[in-house]
XYZ file of C-alpha atoms in Angstrom:
336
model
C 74.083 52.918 -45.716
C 72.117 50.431 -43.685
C 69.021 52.115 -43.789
C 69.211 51.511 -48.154
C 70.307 47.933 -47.883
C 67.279 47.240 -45.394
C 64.917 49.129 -48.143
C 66.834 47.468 -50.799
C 65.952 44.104 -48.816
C 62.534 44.980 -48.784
C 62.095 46.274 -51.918
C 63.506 42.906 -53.399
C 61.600 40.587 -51.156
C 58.648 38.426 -52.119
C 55.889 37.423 -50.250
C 54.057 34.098 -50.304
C 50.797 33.525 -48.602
C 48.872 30.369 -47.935
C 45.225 30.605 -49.010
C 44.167 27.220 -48.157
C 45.805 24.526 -45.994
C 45.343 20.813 -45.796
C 48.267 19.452 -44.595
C 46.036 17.487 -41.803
C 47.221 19.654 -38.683
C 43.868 20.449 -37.946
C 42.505 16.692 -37.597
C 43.171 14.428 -34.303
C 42.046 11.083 -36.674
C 39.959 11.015 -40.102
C 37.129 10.474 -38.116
C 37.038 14.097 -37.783
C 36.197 14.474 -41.452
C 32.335 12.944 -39.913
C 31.742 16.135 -38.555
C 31.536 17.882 -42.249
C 28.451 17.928 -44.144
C 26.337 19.913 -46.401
C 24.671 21.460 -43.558
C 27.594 22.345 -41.405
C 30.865 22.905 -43.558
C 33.293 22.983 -41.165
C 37.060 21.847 -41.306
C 39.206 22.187 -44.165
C 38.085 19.428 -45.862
C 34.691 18.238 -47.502
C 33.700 14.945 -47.321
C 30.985 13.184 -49.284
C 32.911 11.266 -52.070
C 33.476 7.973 -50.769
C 32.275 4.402 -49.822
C 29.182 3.301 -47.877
C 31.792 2.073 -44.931
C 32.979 4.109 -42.156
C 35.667 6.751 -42.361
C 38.533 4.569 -40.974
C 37.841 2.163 -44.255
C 38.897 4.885 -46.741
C 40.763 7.505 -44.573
C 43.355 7.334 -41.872
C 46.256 9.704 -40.244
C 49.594 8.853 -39.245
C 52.763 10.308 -38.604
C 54.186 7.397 -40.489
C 52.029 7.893 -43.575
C 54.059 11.591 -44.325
C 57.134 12.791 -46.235
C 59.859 12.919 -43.480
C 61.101 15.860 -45.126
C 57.463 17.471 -44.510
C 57.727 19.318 -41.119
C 55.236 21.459 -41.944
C 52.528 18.497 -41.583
C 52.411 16.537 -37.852
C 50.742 14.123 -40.081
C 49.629 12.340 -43.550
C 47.137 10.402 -44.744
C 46.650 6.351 -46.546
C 43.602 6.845 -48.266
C 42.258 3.214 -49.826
C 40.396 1.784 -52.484
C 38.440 -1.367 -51.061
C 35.550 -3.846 -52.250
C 33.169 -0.996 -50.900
C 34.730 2.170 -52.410
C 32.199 3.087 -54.796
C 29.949 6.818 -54.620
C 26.406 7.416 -54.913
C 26.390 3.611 -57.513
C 29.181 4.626 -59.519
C 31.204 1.620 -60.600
C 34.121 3.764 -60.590
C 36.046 3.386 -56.572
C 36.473 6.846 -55.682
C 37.887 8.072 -52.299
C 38.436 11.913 -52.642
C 38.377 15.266 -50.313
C 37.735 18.686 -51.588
C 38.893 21.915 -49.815
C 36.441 23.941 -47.669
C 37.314 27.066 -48.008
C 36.068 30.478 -49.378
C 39.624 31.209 -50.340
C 40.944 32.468 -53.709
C 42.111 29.125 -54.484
C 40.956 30.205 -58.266
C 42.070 33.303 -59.646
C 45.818 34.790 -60.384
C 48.870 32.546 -60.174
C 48.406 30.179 -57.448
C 50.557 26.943 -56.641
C 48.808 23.243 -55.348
C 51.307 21.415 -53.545
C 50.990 17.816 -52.256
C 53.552 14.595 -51.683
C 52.546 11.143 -53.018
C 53.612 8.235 -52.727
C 52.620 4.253 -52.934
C 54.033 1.249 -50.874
C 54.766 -2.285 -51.873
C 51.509 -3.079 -49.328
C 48.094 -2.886 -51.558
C 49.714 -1.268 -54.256
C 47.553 0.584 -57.193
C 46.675 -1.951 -59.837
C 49.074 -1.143 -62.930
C 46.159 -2.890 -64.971
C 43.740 -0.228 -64.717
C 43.304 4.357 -64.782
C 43.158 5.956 -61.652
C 43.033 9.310 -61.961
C 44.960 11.150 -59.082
C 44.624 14.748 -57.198
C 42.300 16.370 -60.635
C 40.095 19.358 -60.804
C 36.377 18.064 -62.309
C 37.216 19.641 -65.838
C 40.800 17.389 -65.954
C 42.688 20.281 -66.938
C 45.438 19.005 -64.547
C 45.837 15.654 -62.773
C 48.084 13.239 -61.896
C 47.080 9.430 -63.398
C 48.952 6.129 -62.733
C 47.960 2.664 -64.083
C 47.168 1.686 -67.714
C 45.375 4.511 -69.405
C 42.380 4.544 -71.268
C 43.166 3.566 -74.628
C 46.513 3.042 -73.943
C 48.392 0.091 -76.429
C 48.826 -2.949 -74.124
C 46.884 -3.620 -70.802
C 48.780 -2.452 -68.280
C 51.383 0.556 -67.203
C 53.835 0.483 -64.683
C 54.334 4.448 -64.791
C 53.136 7.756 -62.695
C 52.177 10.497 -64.938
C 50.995 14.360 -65.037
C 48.077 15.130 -67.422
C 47.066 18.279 -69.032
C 43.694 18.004 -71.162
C 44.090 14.523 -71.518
C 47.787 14.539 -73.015
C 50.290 13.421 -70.817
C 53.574 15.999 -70.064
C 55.728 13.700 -67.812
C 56.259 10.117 -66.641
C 58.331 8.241 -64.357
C 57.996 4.971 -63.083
C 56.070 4.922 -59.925
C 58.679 2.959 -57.775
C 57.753 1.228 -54.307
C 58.098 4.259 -50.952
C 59.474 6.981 -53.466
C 57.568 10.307 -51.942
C 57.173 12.399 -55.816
C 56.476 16.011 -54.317
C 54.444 18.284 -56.774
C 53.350 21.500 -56.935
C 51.153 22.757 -60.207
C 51.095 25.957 -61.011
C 48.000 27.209 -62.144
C 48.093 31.104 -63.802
C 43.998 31.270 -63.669
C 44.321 34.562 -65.969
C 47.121 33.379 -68.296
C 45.419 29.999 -68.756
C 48.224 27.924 -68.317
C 49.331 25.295 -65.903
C 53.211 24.708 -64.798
C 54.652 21.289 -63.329
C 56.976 21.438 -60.649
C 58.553 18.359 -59.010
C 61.138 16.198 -56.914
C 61.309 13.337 -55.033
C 62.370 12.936 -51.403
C 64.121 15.515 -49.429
C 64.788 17.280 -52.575
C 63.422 20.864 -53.086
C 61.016 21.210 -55.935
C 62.256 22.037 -59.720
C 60.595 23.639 -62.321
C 60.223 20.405 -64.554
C 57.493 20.967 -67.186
C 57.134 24.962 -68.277
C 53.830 26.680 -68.378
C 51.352 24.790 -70.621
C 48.277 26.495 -72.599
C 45.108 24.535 -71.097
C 41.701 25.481 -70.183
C 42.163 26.366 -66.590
C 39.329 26.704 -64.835
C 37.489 25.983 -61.216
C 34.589 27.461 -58.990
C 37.143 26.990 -55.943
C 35.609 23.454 -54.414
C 36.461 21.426 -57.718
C 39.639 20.414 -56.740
C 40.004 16.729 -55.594
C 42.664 15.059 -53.257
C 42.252 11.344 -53.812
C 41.943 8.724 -56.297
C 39.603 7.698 -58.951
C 39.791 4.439 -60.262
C 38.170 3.602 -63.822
C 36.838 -0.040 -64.353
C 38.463 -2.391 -66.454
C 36.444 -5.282 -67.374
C 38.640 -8.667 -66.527
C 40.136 -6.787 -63.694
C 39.089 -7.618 -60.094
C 38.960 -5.470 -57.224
C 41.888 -5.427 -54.894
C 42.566 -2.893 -51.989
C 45.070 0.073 -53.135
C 46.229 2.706 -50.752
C 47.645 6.171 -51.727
C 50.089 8.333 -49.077
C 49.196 11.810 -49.210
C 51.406 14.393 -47.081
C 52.378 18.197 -47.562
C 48.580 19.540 -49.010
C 48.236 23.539 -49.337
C 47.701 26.120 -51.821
C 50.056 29.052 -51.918
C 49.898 32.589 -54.023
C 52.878 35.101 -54.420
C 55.508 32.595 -54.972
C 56.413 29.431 -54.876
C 57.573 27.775 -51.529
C 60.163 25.029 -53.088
C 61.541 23.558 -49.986
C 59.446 20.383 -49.357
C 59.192 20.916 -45.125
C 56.606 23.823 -46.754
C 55.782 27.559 -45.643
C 54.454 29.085 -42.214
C 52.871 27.048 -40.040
C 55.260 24.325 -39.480
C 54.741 22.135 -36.713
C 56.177 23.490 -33.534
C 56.388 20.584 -31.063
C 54.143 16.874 -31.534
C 54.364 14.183 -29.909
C 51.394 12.876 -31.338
C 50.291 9.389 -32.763
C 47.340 8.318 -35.057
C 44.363 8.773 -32.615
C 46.201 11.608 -30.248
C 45.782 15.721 -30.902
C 47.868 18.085 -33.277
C 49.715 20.903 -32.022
C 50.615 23.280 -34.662
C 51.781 27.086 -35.201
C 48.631 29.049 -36.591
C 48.184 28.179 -40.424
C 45.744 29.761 -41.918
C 46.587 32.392 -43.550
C 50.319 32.283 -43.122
C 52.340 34.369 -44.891
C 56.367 34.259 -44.913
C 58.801 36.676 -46.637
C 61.954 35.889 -48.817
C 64.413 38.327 -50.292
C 66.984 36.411 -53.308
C 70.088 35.818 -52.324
C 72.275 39.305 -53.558
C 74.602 39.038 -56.429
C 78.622 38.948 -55.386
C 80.121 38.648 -52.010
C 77.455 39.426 -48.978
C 79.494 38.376 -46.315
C 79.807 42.353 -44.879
C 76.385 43.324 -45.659
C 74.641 43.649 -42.603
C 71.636 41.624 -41.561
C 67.715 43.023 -41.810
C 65.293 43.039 -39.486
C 62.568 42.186 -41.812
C 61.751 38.131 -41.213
C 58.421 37.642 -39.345
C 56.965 35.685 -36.794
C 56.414 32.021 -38.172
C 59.281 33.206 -41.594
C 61.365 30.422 -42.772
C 64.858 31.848 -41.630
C 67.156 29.205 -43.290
C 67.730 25.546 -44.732
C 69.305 23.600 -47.325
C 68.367 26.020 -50.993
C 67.048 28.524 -48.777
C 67.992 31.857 -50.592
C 66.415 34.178 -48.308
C 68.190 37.116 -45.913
C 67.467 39.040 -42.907
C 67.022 38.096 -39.465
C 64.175 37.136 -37.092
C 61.788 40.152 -35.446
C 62.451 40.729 -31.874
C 60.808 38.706 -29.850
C 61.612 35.314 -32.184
C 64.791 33.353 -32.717
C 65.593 31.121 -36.195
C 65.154 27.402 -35.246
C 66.250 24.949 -37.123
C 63.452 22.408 -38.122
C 65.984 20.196 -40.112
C 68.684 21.031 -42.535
C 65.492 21.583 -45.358
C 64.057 24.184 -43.423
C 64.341 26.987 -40.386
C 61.649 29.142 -38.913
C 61.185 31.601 -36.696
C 59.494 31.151 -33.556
């Protein structure tokens, strides 16, 4: 009998993997991101697209500047729009990353998750597009700020894009943290929006759309691009960015995030990270069984690093020898 409910366990369990993770646990400050470049691509990040000012200008790391509810990051990042933020003579502002990685960020069903989230200091003009955490086809993006041809001349809201048509809105309200996660079926073509806001675990909010989806793998921008607006001055925006990996299996919906949590920090902006390995990190989840499973014994099937409990958590089984389930917060539990 308990040898077929630990293969039924099994059988019914799904894994979830991260192929790429960004979540900042590798970086002591931004100026870290100086030791990329074309000749030695190192780090998770790229980083060309930006000002003609140092790092700290555009890019800086804080334990402040993350979702609370994000364990998984010691960290998150303001990145800012200032009189100087403009690439290579553009006169759009642009301050973006792009993963470094050789991953399979682009094929199958895959899931981009990041936090957001703007403050009531330097706040994004609501006069003008900025175009927010997009692929370089626009298949999928984020965009706050009057639109492009838009009625009016300004827009107070936050919005997800597909092809140029927006799906969802809300009105992008001062130290709200909107967690996302799109999911991107490569092979189907279609992209998914899930969201929530806080400590909440993410909900499936938009259902799959038909688009073009497409990307070589290093297409995929964290930042902000802003489009001029002529009348409009420049003023200095910043953008909180927290919670930044890409996932394939399933979808991790708790917003403290997969493997690799962050064991112990004590860190500030400036200080080192200590994290559990992340990359790859795979956990494994088995739904909660229908009826009554208070008698059904526990399986020995959660590994090393496995979330192991939490608020929504509808998992089973029980930490591998050698590991006990510790309790992060009440979002999120992992064995270590």
């Amino acid at each position: 009998m308990l040898f077929s409910l630990a293969v039924a366990a099994l059988a019914g369990s799904v894994s979830s993997t991260i192929l790429w993770d960004g979540r900042f646990n590798d970086l002591s400050t931004s100026t870290d991101l100086n030791t990329w470049s074309w000749s030695n691509q190192v780090g998770p990040y790229q980083y060309y697209i930006h000002g003609s000012s140092a790092v700290t200008s555009y890019i800086n790391l804080a334990t402040a500047y993350k979702n609370p509810a994000d364990s998984g990051s010691a960290q998150g990042a303001k990145f800012t729009l200032d009189s100087t933020a403009y690439w290579n003579g553009q006169t759009m502002r642009r301050t973006e990353l792009i993963p470094q990685t050789t991953a399979a960020i682009n094929s199958g069903k895959v899931w981009y998750h990041f936090s957001m989230k703007r403050s009531a200091t330097n706040p994004p003009s609501i006069y003008r597009e900025h175009q927010i955490n997009f692929f370089e086809s626009h298949f999928t993006e984020m965009k706050a700020g009057w639109i492009s041809g838009e009625a009016g001349t300004s827009d107070s809201k936050l919005q997800w894009f597909v092809s140029g048509t927006s799906k969802w809105s809300v009105n992008w309200d001062v130290d709200v943290w909107h967690n996302v996660a799109y999911e991107i079926d490569f092979t189907a073509n279609t992209v998914a929006f899930w969201h929530s806001t806080g400590l909440s675990p993410l909900t499936l909010t938009v259902a799959a759309v038909s688009t073009s989806a497409s990307s070589n793998g290093a297409d995929w921008h964290l930042g902000v691009l802003e489009l001029p607006v002529n009348g409009q001055a420049d003023t200095t925006e910043d953008y909180y960015f927290s919670g930044v990996y890409v996932e394939s299996g399933s979808l991790t919906r708790s917003v403290a995030g997969p493997g690799g949590v962050v064991v112990s920090s004590s860190s500030s902006p400036g200080s080192p990270v200590t994290s559990a390995p992340s990359s790859p990190t795979t956990f494994v989840t088995s739904p909660t069984p229908a009826g009554p499973t208070s008698s059904a014994p526990a399986v020995d099937n959660l590994a090393k690093y496995s979330q192991c409990g939490g608020t929504d958590w509808t998992g089973s089984g029980i930490c591998v020898a050698g590991t006990t389930c510790v309790v992060t917060n009440e979002w999120y539990s992992q064995c270590l």
